[in-house]
Tab-separated table of C-alpha atoms in Angstrom:
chain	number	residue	atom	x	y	z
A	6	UNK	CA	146.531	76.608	82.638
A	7	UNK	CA	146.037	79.676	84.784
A	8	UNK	CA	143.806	81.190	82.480
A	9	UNK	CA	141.883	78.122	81.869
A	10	UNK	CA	141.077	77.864	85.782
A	11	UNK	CA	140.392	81.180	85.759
A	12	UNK	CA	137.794	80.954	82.412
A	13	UNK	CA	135.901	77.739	83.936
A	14	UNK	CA	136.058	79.771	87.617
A	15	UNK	CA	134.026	82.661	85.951
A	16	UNK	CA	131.747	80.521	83.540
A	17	UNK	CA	130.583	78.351	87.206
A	18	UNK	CA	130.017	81.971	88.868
A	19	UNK	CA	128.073	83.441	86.310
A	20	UNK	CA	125.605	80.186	86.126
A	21	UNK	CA	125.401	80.146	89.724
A	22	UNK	CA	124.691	83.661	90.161
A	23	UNK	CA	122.388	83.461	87.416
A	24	UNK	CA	120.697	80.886	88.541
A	25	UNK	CA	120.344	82.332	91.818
A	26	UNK	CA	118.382	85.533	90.547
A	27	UNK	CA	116.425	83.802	88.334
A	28	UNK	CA	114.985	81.691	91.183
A	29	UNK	CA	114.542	85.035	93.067
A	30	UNK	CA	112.844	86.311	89.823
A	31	UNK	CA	110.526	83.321	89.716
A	32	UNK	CA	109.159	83.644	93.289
A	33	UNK	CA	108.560	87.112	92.749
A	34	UNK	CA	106.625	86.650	89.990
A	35	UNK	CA	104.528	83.596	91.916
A	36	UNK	CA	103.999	85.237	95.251
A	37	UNK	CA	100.741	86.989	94.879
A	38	UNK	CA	98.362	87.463	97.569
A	39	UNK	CA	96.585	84.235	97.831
A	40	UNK	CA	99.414	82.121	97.852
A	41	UNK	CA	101.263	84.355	100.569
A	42	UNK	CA	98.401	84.502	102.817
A	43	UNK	CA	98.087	80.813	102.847
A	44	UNK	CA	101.648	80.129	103.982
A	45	UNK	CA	101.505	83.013	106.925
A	46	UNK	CA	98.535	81.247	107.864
A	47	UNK	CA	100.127	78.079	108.216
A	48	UNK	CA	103.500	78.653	108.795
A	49	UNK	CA	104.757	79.597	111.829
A	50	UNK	CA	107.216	82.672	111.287
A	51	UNK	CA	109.684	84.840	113.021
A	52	UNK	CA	108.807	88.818	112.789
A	53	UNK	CA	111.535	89.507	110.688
A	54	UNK	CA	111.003	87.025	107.768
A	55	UNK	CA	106.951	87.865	108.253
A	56	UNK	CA	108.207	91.580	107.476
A	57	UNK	CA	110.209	90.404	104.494
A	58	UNK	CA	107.611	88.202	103.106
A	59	UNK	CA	105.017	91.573	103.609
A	60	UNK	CA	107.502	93.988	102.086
A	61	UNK	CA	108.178	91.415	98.798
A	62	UNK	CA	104.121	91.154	98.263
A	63	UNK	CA	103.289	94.499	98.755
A	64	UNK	CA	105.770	95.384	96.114
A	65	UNK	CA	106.021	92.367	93.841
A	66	UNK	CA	106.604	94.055	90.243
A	67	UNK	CA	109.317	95.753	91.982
A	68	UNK	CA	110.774	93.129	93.435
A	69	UNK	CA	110.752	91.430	90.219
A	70	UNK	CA	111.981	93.812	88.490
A	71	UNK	CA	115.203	94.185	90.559
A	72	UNK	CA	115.774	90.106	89.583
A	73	UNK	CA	115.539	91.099	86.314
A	74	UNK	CA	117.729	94.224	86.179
A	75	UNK	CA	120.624	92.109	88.154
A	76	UNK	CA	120.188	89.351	85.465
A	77	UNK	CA	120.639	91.513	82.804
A	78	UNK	CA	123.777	92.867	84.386
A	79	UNK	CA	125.300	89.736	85.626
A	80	UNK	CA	125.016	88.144	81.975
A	81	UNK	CA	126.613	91.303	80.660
A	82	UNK	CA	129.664	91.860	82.225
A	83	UNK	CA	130.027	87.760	82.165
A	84	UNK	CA	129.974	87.177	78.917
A	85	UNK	CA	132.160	89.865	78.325
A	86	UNK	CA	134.784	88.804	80.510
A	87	UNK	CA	134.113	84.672	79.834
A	88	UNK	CA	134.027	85.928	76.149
A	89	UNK	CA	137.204	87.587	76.095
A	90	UNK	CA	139.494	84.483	78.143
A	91	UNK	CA	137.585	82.346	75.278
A	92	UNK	CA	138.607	83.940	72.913
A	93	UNK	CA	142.351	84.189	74.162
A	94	UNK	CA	142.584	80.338	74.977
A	95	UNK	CA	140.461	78.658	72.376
A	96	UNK	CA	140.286	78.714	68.088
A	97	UNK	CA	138.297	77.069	66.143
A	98	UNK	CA	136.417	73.853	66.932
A	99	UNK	CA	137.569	73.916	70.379
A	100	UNK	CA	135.775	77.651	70.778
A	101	UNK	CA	132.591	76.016	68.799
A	102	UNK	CA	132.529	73.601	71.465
A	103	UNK	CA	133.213	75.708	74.450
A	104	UNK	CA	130.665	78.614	72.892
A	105	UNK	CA	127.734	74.773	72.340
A	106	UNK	CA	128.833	73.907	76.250
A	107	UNK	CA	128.300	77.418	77.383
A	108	UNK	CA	124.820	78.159	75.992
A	109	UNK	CA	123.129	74.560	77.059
A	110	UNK	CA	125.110	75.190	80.821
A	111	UNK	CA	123.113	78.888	81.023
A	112	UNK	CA	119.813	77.079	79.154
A	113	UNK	CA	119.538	74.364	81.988
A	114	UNK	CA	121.484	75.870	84.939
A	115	UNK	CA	120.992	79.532	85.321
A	116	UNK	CA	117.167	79.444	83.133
A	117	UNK	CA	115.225	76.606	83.266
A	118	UNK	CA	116.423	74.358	85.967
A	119	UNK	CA	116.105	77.733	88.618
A	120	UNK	CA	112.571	78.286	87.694
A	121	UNK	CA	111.493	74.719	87.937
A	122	UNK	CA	112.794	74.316	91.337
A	123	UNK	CA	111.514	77.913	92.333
A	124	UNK	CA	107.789	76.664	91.592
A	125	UNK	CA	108.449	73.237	92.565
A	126	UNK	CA	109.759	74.753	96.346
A	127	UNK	CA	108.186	78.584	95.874
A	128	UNK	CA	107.506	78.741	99.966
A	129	UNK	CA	110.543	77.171	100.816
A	130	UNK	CA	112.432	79.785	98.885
A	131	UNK	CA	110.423	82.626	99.905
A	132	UNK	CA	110.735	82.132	103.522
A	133	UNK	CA	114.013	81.508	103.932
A	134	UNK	CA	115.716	84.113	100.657
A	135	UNK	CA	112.850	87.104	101.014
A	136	UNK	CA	115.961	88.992	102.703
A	137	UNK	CA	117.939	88.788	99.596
A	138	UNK	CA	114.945	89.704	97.474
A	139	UNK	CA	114.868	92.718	99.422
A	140	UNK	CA	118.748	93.375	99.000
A	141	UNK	CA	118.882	92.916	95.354
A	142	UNK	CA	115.922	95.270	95.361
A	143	UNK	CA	117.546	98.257	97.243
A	144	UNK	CA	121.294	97.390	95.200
A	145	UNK	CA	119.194	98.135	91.622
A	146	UNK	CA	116.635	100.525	92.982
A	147	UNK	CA	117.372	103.895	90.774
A	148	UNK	CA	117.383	101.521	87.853
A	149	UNK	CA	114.059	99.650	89.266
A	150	UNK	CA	112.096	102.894	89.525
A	151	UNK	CA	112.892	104.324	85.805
A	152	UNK	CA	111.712	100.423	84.814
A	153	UNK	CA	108.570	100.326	86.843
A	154	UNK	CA	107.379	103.990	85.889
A	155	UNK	CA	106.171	102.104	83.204
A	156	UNK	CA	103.733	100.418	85.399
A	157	UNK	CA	102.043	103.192	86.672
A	158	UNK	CA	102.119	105.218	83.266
A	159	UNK	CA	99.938	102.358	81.928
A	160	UNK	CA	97.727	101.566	84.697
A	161	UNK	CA	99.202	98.100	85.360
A	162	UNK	CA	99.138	97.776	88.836
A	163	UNK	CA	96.293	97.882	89.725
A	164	UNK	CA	95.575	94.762	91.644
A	165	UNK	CA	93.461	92.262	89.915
A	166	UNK	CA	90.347	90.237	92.004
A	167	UNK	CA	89.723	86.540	91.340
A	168	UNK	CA	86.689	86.477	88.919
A	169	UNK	CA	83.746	84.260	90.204
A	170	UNK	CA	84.007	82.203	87.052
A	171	UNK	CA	87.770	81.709	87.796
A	172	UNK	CA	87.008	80.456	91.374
A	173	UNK	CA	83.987	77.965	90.333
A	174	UNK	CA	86.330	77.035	87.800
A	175	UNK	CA	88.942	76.083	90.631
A	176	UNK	CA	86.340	74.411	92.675
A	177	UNK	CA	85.134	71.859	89.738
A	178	UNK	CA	88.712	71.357	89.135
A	179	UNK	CA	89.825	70.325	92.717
A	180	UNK	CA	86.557	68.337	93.038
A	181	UNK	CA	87.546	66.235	90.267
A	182	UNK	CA	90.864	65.737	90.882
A	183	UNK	CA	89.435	64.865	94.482
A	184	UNK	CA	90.763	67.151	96.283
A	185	UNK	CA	87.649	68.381	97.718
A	186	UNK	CA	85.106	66.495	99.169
A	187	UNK	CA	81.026	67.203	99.434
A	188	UNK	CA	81.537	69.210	102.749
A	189	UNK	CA	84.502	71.256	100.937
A	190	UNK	CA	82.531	72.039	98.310
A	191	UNK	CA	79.569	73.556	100.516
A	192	UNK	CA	81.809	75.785	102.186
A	193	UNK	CA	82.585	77.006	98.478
A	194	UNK	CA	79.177	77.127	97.464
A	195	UNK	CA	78.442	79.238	100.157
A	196	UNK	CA	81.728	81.206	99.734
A	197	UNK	CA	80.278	81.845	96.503
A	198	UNK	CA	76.723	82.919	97.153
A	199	UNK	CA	77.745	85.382	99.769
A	200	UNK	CA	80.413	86.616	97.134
A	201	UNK	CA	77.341	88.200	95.570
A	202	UNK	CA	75.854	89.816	98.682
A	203	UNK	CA	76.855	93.356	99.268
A	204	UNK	CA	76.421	95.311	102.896
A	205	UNK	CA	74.016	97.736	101.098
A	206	UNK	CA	71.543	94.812	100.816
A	207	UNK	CA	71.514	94.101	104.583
A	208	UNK	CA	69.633	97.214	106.480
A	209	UNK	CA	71.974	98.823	108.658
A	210	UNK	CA	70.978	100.985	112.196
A	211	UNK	CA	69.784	104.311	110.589
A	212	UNK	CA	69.905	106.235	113.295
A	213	UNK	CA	73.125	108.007	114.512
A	214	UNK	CA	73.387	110.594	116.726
A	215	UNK	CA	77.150	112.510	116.626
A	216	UNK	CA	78.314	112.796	120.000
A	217	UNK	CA	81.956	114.260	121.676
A	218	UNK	CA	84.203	111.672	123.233
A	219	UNK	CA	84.219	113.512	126.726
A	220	UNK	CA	80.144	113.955	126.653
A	221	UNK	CA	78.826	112.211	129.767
A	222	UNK	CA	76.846	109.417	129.469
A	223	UNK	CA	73.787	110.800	131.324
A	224	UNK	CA	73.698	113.651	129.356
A	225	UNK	CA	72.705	110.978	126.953
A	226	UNK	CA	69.555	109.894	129.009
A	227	UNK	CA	67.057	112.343	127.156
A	228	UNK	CA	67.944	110.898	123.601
A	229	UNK	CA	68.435	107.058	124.676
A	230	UNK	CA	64.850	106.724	125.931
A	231	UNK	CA	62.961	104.731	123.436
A	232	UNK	CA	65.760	104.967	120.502
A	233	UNK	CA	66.566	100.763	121.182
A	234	UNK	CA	68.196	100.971	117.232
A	235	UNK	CA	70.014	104.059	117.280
A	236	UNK	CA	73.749	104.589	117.806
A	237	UNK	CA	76.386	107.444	118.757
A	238	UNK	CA	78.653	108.260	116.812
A	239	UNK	CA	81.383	108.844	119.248
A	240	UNK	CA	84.496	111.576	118.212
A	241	UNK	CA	87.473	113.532	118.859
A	242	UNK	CA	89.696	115.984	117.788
A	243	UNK	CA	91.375	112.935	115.550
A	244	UNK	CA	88.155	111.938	114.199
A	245	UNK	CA	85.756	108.874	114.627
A	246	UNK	CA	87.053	106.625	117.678
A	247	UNK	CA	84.081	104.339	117.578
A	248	UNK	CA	80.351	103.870	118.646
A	249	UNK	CA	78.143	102.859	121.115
A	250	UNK	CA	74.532	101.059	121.153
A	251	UNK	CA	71.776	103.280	122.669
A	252	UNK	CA	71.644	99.980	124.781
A	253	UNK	CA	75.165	99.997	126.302
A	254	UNK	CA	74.565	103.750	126.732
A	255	UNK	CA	71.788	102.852	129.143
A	256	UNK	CA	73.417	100.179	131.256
A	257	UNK	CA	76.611	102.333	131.292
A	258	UNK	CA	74.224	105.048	132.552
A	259	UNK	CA	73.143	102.584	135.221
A	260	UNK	CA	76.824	101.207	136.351
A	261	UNK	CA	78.246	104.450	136.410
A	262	UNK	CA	76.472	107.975	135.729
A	263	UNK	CA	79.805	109.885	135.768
A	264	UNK	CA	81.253	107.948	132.755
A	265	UNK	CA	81.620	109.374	129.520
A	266	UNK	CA	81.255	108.741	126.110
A	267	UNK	CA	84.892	107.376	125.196
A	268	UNK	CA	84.589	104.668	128.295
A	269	UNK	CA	82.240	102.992	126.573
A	270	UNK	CA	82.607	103.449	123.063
A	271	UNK	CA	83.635	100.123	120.894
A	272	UNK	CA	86.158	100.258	117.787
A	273	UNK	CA	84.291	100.764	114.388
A	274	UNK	CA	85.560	100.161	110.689
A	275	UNK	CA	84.605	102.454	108.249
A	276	UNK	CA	83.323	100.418	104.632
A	277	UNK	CA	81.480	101.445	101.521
A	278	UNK	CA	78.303	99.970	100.813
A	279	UNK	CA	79.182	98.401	97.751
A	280	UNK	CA	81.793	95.881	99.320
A	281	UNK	CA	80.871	92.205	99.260
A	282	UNK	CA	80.003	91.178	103.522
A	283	UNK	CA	82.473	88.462	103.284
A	284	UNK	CA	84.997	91.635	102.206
A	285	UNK	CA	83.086	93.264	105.196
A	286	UNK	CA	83.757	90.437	107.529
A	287	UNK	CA	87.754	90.242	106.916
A	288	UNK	CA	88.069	94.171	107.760
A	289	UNK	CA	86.053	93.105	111.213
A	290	UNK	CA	88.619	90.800	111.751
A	291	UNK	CA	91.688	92.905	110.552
A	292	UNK	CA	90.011	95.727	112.294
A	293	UNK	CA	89.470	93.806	115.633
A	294	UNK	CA	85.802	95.377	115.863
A	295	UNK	CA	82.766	94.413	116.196
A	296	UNK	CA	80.827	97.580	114.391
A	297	UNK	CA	80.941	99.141	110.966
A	298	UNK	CA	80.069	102.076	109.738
A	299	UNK	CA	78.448	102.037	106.512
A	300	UNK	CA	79.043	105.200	103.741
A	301	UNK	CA	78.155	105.638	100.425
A	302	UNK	CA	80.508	108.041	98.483
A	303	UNK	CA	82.457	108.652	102.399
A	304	UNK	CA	78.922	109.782	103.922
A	305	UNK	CA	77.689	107.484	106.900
A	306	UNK	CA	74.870	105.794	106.213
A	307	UNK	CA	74.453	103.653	109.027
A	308	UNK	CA	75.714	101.475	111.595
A	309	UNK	CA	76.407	97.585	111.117
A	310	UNK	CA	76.753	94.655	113.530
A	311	UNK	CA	78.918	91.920	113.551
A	312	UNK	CA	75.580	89.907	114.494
A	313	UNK	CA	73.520	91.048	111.714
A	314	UNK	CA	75.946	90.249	108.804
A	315	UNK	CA	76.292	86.563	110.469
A	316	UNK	CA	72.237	86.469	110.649
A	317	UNK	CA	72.469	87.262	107.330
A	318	UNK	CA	74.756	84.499	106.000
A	319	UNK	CA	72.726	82.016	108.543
A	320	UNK	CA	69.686	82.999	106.382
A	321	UNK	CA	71.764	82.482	103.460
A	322	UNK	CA	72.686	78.960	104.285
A	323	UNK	CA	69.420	78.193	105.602
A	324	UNK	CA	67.277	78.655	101.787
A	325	UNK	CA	70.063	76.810	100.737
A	326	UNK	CA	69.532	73.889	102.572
A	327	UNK	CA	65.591	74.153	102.115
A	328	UNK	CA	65.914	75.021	98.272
């Protein structure tokens, strides 16, 4: 009887734990960057499950991994042990039966059930288990990084964009389904046509003048009369700390002829031309700026307002409407 107990005691904690990892597994393998940034967005979160959500996306295939590498382990050493009490307490039919009850238990329980409620409740599960994501990930690490060396090797993680026929695709689909209305869908189609629009085809400031951080302003005076486009380049020992309008240079001449460069100088973000201007738009916003400076191949090219790129997309909506 003992042993019985003891056999139906193990063959419960295997499926459980099973089933457990394999729902950790599953949101791994869901949580990519769109769906992630959605539920941040709208769900209000304590800093440490933001910083365990962040740490599981940033390093999904790991994460994954680490599911995977506990399931293989867990369904090892329990079917040894479940095998071995089987074998001592059943014979025959009776260990037919218990072997036909076993595999449809692990099908249901600990494979297919798991997964099906980890897509079915994927935020749910992410929010409140991204901890123990992160814990099963540091328990297999060594065996994690000899799996995911693979990865790199073959040059699969690289992170892959949405294609623009995937997201008109998307946008036909929820506008059928009803989903998304007429005004939805404009805010697509113009999501789209700006999609196409790179910061190299809007003409930024050209001229740039370099100037030190501790340079006074009216120093400046010679080099700000009749320049209204051009902007300093304002650095330090560190680098670039930002720039400054040849017209805020002037009035900051005027309020105060003893300030310097740095006392004036706004936060820039440093982009390639070749990035979309919505792309350019998100790193104003992630940057908290208001300026970019433009490069092609990591040489400046120009400066770029937050102004001009909205212009831009005004002009954008604007044939729209009259097309």
């Amino acid at each position: 009887m003992t042993e019985l107990v003891l056999l139906l005691g193990c063959s419960l904690a295997s499926i459980l734990l099973s089933g457990l990892v394999s729902c950790l597994e599953t949101v791994a393998m869901l949580a990519d960057e769109f769906k992630v940034r959605s539920l941040v967005q709208k769900t209000p979160l304590s800093p440490f499950k933001l910083r365990m959500i962040k740490a599981v996306t940033d390093r999904r295939d790991q994460h994954m991994a680490g599911a995977m590498i506990l399931q293989v382990v867990i369904g090892v050493v329990s079917n040894s042990t479940i095998g071995i009490l089987a074998f001592n307490l059943f014979a025959g039919y009776a260990m037919a039966i218990y072997m036909g009850l076993s595999i449809y238990a692990n099908i249901v329980f600990a494979r297919s059930l798991p997964k099906v409620l980890a897509r079915a409740y994927f935020e749910t599960v992410l929010v409140n288990l991204a901890w123990l994501m992160r814990l099963v990930f540091f328990i297999t690490y060594p065996a994690v990084m000899a799996t995911t060396v693979w990865i790199k090797l073959l040059k699969l993680d690289r992170k892959r964009a949405l294609r623009m026929s995937e997201l008109k695709n998307i946008v036909s689909f929820y506008q059928e389904k009803g989903v998304i209305g007429h005004f939805e869908e404009n805010i697509f189609q113009n999501a789209l046509l700006l999609q196409q629009v790179l910061v190299k085809d809007i003409k930024p400031s050209r001229g740039m003048v370099s100037v030190d951080s501790t340079t006074l302003l009216s120093d400046l005076e010679p080099q700000i009369a009749g320049r209204h486009d051009t902007y300093f380049v304002i650095h330090d020992q560190e680098g670039i700390m930002g720039v400054v309008s040849a017209r805020d240079a002037a009035m900051g001449v005027m309020s105060n002829r003893q300030a310097t460069a740095q006392d004036v100088a706004r936060p820039v973000a440093l982009v390639d031309e070749e990035i979309t201007i919505i792309d350019a738009l998100v790193t104003l916003r992630e940057g908290k700026c208001s300026r970019l400076l433009v490069t092609r191949n990591g040489m400046p090219l120009g400066v770029l307002s937050a102004k001009t790129i909205y212009k831009r997309i005004f002009q954008a909506e604007q044939a729209k409407a009259a097309a």
